[in-house]
mmCIF file of C-alpha atoms and ligand atoms in Angstrom:
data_model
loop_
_atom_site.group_PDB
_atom_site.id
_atom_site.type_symbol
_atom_site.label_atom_id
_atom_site.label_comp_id
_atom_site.label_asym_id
_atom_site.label_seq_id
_atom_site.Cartn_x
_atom_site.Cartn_y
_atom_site.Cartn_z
ATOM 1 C CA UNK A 487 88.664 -25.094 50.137
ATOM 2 C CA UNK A 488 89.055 -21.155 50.313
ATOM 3 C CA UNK A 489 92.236 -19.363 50.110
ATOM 4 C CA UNK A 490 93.476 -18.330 53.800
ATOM 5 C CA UNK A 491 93.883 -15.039 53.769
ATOM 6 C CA UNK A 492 96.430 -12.988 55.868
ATOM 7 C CA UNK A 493 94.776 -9.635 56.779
ATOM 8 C CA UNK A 494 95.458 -6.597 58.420
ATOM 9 C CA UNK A 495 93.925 -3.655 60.564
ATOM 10 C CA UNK A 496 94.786 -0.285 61.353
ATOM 11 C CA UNK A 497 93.379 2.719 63.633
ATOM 12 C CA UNK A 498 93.732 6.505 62.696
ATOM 13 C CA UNK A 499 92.791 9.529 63.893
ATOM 14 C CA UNK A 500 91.842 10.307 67.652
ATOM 15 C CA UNK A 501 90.913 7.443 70.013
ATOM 16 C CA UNK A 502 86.909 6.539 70.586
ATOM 17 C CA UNK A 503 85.563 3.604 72.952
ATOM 18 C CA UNK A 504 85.194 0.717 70.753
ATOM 19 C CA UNK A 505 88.377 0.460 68.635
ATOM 20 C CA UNK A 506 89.211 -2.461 70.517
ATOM 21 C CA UNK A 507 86.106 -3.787 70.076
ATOM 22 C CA UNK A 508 86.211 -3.894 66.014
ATOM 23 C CA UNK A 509 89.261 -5.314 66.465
ATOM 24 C CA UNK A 510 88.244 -8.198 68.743
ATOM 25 C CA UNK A 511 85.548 -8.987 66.205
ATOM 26 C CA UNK A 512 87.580 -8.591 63.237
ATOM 27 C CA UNK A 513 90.663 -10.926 64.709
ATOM 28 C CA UNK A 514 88.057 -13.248 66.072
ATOM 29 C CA UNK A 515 86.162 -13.517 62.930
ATOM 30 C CA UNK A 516 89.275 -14.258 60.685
ATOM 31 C CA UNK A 517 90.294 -16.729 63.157
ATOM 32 C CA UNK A 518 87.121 -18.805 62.609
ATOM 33 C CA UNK A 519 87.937 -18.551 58.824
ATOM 34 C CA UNK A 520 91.440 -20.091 59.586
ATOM 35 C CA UNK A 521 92.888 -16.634 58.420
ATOM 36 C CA UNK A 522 96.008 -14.384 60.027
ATOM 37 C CA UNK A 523 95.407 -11.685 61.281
ATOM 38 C CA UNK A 524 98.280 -8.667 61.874
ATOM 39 C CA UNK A 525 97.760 -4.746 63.868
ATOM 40 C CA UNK A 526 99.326 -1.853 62.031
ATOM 41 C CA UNK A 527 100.801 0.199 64.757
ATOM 42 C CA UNK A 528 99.889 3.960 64.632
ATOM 43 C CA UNK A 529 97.427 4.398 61.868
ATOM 44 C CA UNK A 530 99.949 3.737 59.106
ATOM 45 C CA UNK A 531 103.588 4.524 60.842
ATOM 46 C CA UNK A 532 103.817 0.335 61.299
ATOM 47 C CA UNK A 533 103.680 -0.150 57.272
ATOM 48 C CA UNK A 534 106.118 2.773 57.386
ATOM 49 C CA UNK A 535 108.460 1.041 59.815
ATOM 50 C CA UNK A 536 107.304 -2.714 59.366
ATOM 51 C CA UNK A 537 108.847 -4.047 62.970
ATOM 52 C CA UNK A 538 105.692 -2.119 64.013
ATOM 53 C CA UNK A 539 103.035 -4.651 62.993
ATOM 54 C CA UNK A 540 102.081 -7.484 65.904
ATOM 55 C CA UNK A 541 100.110 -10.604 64.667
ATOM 56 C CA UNK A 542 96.437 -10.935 66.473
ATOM 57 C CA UNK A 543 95.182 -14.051 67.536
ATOM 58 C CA UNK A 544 92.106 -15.096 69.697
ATOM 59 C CA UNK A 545 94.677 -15.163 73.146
ATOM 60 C CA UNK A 546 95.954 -11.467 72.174
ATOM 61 C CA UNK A 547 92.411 -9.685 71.946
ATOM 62 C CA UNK A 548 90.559 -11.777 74.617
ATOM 63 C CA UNK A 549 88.583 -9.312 76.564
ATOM 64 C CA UNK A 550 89.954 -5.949 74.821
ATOM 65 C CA UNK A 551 86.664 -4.992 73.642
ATOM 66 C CA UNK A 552 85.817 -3.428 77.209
ATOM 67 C CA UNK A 553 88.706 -1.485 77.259
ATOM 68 C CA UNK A 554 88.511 2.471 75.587
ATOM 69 C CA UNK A 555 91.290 3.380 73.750
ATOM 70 C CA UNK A 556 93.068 1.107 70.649
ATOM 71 C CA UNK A 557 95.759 -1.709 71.757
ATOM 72 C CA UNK A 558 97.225 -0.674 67.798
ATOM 73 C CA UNK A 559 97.800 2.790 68.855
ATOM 74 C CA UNK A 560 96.386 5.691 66.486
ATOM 75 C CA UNK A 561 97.334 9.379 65.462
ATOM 76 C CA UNK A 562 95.515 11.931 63.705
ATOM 77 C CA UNK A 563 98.787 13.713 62.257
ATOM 78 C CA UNK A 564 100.223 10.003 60.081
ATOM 79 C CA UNK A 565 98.701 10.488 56.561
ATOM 80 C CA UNK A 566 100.915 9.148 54.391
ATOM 81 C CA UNK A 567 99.843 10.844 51.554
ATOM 82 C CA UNK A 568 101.006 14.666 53.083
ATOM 83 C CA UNK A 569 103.205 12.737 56.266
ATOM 84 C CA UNK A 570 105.627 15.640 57.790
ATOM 85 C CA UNK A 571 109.308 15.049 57.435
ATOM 86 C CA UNK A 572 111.579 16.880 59.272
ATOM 87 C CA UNK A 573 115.546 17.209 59.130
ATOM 88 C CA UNK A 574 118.141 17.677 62.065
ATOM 89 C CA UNK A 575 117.255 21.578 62.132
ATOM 90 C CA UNK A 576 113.930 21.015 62.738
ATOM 91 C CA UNK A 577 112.447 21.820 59.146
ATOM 92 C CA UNK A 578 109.749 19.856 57.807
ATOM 93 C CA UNK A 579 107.854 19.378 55.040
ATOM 94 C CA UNK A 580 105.146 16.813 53.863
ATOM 95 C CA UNK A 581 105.719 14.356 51.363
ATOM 96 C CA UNK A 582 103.904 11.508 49.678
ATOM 97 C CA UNK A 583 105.027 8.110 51.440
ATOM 98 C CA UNK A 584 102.068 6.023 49.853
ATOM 99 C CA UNK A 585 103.910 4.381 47.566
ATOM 100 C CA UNK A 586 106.234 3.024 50.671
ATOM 101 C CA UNK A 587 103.019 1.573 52.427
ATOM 102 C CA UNK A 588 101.867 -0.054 49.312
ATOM 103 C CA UNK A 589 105.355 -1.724 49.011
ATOM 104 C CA UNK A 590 105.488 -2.682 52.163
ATOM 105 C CA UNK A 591 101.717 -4.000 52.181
ATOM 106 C CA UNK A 592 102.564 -6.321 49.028
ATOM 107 C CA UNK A 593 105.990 -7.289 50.354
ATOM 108 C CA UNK A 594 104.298 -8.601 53.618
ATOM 109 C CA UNK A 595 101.689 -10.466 51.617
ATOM 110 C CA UNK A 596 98.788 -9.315 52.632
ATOM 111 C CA UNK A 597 95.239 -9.638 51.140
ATOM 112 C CA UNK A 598 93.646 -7.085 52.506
ATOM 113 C CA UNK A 599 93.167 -4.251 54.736
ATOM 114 C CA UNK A 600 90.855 -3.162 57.397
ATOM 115 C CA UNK A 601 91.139 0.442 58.103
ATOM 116 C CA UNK A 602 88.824 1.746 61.072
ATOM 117 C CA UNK A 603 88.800 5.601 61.456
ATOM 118 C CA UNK A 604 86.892 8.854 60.845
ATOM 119 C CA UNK A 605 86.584 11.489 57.809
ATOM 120 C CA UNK A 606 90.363 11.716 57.814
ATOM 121 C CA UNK A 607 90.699 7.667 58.062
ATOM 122 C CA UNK A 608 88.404 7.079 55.498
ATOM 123 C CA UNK A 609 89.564 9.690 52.915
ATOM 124 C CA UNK A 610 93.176 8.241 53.149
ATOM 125 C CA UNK A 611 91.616 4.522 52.455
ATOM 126 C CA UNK A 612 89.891 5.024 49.746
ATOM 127 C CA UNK A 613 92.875 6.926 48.356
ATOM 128 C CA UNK A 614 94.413 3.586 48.916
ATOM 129 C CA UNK A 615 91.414 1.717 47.218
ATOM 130 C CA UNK A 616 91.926 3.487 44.198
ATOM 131 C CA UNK A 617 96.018 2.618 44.013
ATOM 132 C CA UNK A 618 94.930 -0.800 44.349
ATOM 133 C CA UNK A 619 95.004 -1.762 48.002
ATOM 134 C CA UNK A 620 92.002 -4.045 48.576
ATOM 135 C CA UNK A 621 90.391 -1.933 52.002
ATOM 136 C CA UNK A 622 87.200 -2.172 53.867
ATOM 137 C CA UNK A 623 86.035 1.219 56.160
ATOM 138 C CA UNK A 624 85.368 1.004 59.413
ATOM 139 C CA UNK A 625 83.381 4.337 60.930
ATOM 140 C CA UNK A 626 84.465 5.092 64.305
ATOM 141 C CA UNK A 627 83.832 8.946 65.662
ATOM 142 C CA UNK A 628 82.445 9.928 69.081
ATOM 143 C CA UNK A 629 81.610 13.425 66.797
ATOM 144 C CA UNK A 630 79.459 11.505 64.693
ATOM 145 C CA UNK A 631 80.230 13.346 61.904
ATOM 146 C CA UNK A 632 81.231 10.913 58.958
ATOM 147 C CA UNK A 633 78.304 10.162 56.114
ATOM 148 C CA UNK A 634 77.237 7.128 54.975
ATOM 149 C CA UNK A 635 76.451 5.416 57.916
ATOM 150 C CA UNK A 636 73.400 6.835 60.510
ATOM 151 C CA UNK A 637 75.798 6.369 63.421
ATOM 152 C CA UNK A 638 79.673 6.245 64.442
ATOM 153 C CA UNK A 639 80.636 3.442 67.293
ATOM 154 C CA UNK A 640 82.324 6.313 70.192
ATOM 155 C CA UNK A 641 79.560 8.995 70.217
ATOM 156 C CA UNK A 642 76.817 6.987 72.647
ATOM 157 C CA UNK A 643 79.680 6.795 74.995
ATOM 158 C CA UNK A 644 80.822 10.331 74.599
ATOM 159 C CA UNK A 645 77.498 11.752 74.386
ATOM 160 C CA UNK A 646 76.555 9.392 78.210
ATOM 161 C CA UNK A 647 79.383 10.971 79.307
ATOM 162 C CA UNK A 648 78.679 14.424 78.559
ATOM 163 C CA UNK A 649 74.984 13.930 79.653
ATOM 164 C CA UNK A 650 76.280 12.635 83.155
ATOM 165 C CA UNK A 651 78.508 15.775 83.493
ATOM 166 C CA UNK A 652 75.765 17.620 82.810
ATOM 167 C CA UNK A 653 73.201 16.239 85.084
ATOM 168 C CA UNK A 654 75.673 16.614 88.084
ATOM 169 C CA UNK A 655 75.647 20.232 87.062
ATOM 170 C CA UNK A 656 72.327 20.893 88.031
ATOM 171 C CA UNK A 657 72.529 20.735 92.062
ATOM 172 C CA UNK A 658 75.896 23.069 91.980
ATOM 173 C CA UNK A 659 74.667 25.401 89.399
ATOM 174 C CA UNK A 660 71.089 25.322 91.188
ATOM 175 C CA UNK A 661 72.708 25.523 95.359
ATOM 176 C CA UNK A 662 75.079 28.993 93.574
ATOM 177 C CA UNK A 663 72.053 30.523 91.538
ATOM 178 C CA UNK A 664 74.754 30.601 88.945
ATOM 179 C CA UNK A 665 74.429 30.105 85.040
ATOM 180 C CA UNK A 666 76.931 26.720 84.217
ATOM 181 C CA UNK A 667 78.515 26.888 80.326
ATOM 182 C CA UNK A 668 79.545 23.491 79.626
ATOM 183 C CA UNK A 669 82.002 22.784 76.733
ATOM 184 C CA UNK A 670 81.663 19.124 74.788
ATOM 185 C CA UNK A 671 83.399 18.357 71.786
ATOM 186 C CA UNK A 672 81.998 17.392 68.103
ATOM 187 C CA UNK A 673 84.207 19.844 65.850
ATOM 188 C CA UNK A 674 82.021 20.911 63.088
ATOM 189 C CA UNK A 675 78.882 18.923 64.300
ATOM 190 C CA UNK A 676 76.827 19.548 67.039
ATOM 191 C CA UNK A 677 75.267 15.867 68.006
ATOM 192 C CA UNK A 678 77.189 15.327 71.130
ATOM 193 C CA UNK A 679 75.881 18.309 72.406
ATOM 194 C CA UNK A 680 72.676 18.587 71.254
ATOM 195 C CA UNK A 681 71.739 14.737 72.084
ATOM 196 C CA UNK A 682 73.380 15.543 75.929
ATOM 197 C CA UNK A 683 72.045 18.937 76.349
ATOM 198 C CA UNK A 684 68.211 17.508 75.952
ATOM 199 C CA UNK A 685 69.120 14.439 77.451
ATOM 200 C CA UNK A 686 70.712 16.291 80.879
ATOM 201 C CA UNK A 687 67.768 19.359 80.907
ATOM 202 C CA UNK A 688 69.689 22.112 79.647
ATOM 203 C CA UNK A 689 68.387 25.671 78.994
ATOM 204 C CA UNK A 690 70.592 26.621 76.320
ATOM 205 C CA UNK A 691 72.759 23.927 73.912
ATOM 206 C CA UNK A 692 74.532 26.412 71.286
ATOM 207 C CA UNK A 693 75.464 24.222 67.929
ATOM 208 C CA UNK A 694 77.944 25.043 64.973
ATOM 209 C CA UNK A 695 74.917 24.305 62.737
ATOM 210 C CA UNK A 696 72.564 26.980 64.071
ATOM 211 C CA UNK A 697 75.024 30.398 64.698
ATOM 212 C CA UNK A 698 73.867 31.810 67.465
ATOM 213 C CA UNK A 699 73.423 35.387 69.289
ATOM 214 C CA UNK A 700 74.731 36.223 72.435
ATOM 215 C CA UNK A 701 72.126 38.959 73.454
ATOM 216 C CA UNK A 702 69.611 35.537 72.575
ATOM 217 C CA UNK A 703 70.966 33.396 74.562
ATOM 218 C CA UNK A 704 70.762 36.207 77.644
ATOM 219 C CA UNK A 705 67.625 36.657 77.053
ATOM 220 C CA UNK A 706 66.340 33.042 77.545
ATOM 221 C CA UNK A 707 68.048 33.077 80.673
ATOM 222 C CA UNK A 708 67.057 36.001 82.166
ATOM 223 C CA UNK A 709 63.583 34.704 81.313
ATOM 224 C CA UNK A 710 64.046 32.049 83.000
ATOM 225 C CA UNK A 711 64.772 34.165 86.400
ATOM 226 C CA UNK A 712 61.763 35.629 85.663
ATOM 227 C CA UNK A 713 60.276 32.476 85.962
ATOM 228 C CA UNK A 714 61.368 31.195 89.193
ATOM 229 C CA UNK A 715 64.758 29.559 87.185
ATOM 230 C CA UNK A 716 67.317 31.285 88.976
ATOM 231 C CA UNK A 717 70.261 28.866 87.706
ATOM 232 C CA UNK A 718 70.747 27.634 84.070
ATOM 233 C CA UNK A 719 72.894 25.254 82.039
ATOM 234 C CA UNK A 720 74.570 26.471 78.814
ATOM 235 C CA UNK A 721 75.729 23.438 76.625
ATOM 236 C CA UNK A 722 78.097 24.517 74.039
ATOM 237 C CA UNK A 723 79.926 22.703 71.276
ATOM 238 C CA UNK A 724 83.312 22.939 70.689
ATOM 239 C CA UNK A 725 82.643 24.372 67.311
ATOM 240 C CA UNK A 726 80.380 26.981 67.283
ATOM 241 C CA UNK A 727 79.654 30.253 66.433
ATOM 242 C CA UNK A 728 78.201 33.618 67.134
ATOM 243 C CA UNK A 729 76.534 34.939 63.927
ATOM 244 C CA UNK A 730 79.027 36.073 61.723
ATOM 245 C CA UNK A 731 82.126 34.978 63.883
ATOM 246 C CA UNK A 732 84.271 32.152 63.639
ATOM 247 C CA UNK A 733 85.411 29.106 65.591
ATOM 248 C CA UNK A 734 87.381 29.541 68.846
ATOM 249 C CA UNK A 735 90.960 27.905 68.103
ATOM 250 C CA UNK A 736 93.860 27.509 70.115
ATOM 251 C CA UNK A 737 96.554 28.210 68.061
ATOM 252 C CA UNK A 738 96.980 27.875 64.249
ATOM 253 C CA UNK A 739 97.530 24.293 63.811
ATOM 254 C CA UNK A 740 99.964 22.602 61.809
ATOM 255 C CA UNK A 741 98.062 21.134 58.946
ATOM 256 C CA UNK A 742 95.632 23.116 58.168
ATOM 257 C CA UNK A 743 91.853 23.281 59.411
ATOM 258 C CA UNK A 744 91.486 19.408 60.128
ATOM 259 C CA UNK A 745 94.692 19.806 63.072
ATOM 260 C CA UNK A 746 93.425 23.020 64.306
ATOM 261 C CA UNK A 747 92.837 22.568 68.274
ATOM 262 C CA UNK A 748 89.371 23.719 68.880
ATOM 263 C CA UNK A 749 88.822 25.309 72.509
ATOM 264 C CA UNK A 750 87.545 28.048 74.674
ATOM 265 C CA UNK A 751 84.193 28.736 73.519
ATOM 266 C CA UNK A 752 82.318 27.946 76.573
ATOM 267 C CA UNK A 753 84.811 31.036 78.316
ATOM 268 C CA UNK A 754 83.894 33.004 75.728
ATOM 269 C CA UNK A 755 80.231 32.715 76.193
ATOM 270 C CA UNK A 756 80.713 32.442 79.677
ATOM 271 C CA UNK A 757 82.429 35.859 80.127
ATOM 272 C CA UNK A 758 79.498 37.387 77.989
ATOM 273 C CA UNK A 759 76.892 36.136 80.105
ATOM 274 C CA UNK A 760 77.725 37.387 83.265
ATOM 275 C CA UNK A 761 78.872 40.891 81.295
ATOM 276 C CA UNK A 762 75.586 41.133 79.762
ATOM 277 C CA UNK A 763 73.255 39.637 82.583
ATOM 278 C CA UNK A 764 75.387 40.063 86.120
ATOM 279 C CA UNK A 765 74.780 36.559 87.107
ATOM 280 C CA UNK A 766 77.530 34.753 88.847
ATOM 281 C CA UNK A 767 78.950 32.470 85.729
ATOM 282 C CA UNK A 768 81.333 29.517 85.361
ATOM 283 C CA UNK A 769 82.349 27.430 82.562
ATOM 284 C CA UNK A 770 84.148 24.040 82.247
ATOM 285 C CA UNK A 771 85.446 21.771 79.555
ATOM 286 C CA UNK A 772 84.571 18.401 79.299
ATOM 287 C CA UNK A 773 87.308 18.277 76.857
ATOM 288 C CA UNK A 774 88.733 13.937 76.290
ATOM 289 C CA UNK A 775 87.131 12.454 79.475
ATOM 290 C CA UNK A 776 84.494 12.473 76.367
ATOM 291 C CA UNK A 777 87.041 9.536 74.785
ATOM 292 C CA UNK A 778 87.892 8.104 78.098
ATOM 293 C CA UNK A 779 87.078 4.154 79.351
ATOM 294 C CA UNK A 780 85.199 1.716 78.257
ATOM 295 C CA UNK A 781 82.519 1.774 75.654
ATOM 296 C CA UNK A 782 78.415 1.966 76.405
ATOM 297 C CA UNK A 783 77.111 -1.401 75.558
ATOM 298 C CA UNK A 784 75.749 0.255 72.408
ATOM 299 C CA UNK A 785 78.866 1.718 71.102
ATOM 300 C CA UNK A 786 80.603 -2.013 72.179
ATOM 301 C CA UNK A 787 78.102 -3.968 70.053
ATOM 302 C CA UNK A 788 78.223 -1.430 67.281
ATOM 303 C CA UNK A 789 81.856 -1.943 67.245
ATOM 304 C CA UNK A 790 81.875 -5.638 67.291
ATOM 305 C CA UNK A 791 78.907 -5.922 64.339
ATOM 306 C CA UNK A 792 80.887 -3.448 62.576
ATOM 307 C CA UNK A 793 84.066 -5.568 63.029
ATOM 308 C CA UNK A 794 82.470 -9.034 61.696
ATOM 309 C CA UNK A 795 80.952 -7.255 58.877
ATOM 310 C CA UNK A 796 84.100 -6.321 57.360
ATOM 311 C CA UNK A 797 85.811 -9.546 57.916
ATOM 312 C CA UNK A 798 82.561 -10.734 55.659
ATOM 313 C CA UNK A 799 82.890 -7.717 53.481
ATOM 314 C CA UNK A 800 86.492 -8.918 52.638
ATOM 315 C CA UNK A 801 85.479 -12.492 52.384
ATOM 316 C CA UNK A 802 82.954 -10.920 49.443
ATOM 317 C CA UNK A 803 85.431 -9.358 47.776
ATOM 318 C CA UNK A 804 84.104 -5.904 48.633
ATOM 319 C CA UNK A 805 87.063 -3.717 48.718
ATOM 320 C CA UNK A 806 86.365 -0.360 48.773
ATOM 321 C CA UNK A 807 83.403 -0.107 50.695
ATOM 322 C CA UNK A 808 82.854 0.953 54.479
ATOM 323 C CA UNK A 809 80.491 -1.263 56.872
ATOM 324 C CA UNK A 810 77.771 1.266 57.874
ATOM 325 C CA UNK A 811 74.649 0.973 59.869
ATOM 326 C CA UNK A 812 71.387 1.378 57.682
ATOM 327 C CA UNK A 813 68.429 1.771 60.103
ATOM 328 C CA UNK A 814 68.993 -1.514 62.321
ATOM 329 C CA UNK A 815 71.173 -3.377 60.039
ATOM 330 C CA UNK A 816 74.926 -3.576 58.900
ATOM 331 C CA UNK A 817 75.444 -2.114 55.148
ATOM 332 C CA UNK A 818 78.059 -1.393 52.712
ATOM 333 C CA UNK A 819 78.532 1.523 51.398
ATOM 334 C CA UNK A 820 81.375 2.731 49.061
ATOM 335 C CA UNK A 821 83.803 5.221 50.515
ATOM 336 C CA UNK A 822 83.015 7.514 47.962
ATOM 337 C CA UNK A 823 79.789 8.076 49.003
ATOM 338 C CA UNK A 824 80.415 7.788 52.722
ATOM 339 C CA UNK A 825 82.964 10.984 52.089
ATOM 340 C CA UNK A 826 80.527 13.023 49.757
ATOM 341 C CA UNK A 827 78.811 14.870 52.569
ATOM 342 C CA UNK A 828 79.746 15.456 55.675
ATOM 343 C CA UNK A 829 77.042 14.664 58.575
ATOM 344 C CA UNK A 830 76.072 17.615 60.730
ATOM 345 C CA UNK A 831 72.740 17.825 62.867
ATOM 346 C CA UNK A 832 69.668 19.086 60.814
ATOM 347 C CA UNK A 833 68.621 22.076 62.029
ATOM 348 C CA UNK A 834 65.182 21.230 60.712
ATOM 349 C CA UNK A 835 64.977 17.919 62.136
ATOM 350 C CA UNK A 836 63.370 16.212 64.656
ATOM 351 C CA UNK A 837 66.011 16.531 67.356
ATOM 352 C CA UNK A 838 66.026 20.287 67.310
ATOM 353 C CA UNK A 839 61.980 21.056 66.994
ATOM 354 C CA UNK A 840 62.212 18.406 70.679
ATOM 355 C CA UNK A 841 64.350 20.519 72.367
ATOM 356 C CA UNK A 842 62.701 23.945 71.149
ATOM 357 C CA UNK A 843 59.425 22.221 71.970
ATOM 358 C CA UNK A 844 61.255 21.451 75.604
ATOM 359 C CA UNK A 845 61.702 25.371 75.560
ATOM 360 C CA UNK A 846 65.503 24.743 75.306
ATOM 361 C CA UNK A 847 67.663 28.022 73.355
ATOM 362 C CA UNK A 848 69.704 27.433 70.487
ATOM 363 C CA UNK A 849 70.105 31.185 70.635
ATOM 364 C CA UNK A 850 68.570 31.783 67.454
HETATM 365 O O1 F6P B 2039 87.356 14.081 66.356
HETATM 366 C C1 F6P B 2039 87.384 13.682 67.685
HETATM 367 C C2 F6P B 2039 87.867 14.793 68.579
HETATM 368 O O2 F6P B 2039 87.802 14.346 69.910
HETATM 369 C C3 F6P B 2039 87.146 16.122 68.394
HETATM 370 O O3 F6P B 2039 85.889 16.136 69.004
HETATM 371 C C4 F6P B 2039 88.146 17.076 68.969
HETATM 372 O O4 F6P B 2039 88.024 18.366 68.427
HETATM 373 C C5 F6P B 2039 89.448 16.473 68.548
HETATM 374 O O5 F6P B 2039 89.217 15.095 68.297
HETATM 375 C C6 F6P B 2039 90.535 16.598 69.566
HETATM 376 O O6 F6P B 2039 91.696 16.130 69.001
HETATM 377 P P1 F6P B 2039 93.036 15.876 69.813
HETATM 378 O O7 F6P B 2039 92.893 14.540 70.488
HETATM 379 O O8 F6P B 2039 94.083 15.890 68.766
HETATM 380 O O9 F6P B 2039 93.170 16.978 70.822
#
């Protein structure tokens, strides 16, 4: 008879819709292998502080995989490689805790570790792997933007929300003659807007990966007019750029680029469109209604397949590797690779020549 193992899951970095789903799957597929199953709470913070660790069973996560959000909790700013520690005056600085999760992992027994996250989740697990922990990835993003795998579980819901918003655009933007500049998240990557901005008939969908120019963009629209047009969407992702400018941030951020608060582009452009053309301009941020409620059916199945794949992954011994989706099916991929290159829209590829085919401006 095999060993019973006693495993455990975590979730880091910002909330997407189908967290709870992996871990449905995962508890539900240990369970059928007679296996325990425990939630870290807070990315790491519960091996920090071991009270915060709850043991999963079947009853716990019945249903949870229709709910957004994670029942474990999750932060982006609990790496516990550089985690901030601050004395009673307020000063802080980061030090290396690692050593206190891998003590407390042992100490608790367990056999392995599912860690379901993004760049920033997977870059601290493998750093794990490679002191020893026995970890399987988990890809969750609703920017899309982790390697290795062809998608996240989080972006088809973020990117149907964001195509929704957009399409009930249209009649306000269309009733006021006025040019709508829609902000959608993503950071460096532009899928989410770029897959909503064809998807919900934009004019204009301005990407970090294709720097664009203002007087561009003006044009296009004032074309439009010409046309008979007289209203126009502007889809813009949280992360780009005007040639040879930089991202628009609010604030500094406390650890570096991967905290910094992206936000305020679409004002930006919005401000410069009605300078340069005189039309009557507004612009909105979709901002985390993109995280918000329950997962697509895509991003829920996604999340569930990903789930029972690393439950299997584990049962193969294949620590260090991250369940990915390869075409239709469930892979494994090692970490490494997954974090070698980043995943950003091709500008070349298929996605962008439909949209500039659908006459749609990247501003370019
Ligand atoms: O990475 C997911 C994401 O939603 C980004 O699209 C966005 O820039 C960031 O997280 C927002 O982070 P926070 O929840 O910390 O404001």
């Amino acid at each position: 008879m095999s060993k019973r193992l006693k495993i455990c899951i975590n979730t880091g970095g910002g909330d997407a819709p189908g967290l709870n789903a992996v871990i449905e799957a995962v508890t539900m597929a240990a369970h059928h292998r007679s296996w325990e199953v425990y939630g870290i709470k807070s990315g790491y913070s519960g091996l920090l502080n071991t009270n915060e660790i709850v043991r999963l069973t079947p009853k716990v996560v019945d249903g949870i995989a229709i709910q957004g959000g994670t029942i474990l909790g999750s932060t982006n700013k609990g790496n516990p490689f550089r985690m901030p520690v601050c004395n009673v005056a307020g000063e802080c600085e980061e030090r290396d805790l690692s050593d206190k999760v891998i003590e407390n992992f042992n100490r608790l027994g367990f056999d392995a570790l599912v860690s379901v996250g993004g760049d920033g989740s997977m870059d601290i697990a493998h750093r794990f792997a490679q002191k020893g922990i026995p970890v399987i990835g988990v890809p969750k993003a609703i920017d899309n933007d982790l390697g290795g795998t062809e998608l996240t579980f989080g972006f088809d819901t973020a990117t149907g929300i964001a195509t929704e918003a957009i399409d009930r655009l249209h009649s306000t933007a269309k009733s006021h003659d006025r040019i709508m500049v829609v902000e959608v998240m993503g950071r460096d990557a532009g899928f989410i807007a770029l897959n909503s901005g064809i998807s919900g008939n934009a004019d204009v969908i301005l990407i970090p990966e294709i720097p664009f120019d203002i007087n561009k963009v003006c044009a296009h629209l004032m074309d439009n007019e010409l046309n008979g047009r007289k209203y126009g969407i502007v889809v813009v992702a949280e992360g780009a750029t005007p040639v040879g400018g930089d991202v628009v941030t609010k604030g500094d951020g406390e650890l570096g680029r991967q905290h910094v608060v992206l936000g305020g582009i679409a004002e930006y452009v919005a401000a410069e469109i009605a300078a340069r053309t005189g039309k009557d301009t507004r612009s909105l941020v979709l901002g985390h209604l993109q995280r918000g409620g329950s997962p697509t059916t895509f991003d829920r199945l996604l999340a569930l397949r990903f789930g029972a794949a690393a439950v299997r992954a584990i049962e193969a011994g294949k620590f260090g590797h991250m369940v990915a989706l390869k075409s239709t099916e469930i892979a494994l991929v090692p970490m490494e690779k997954a974090l070698s290159a980043d995943k950003r829209v091709d500008p070349k590829g298929d996605t962008v020549l439909t949209a500039r085919d659908m006459d749609i401006s990247f501003g370019d």
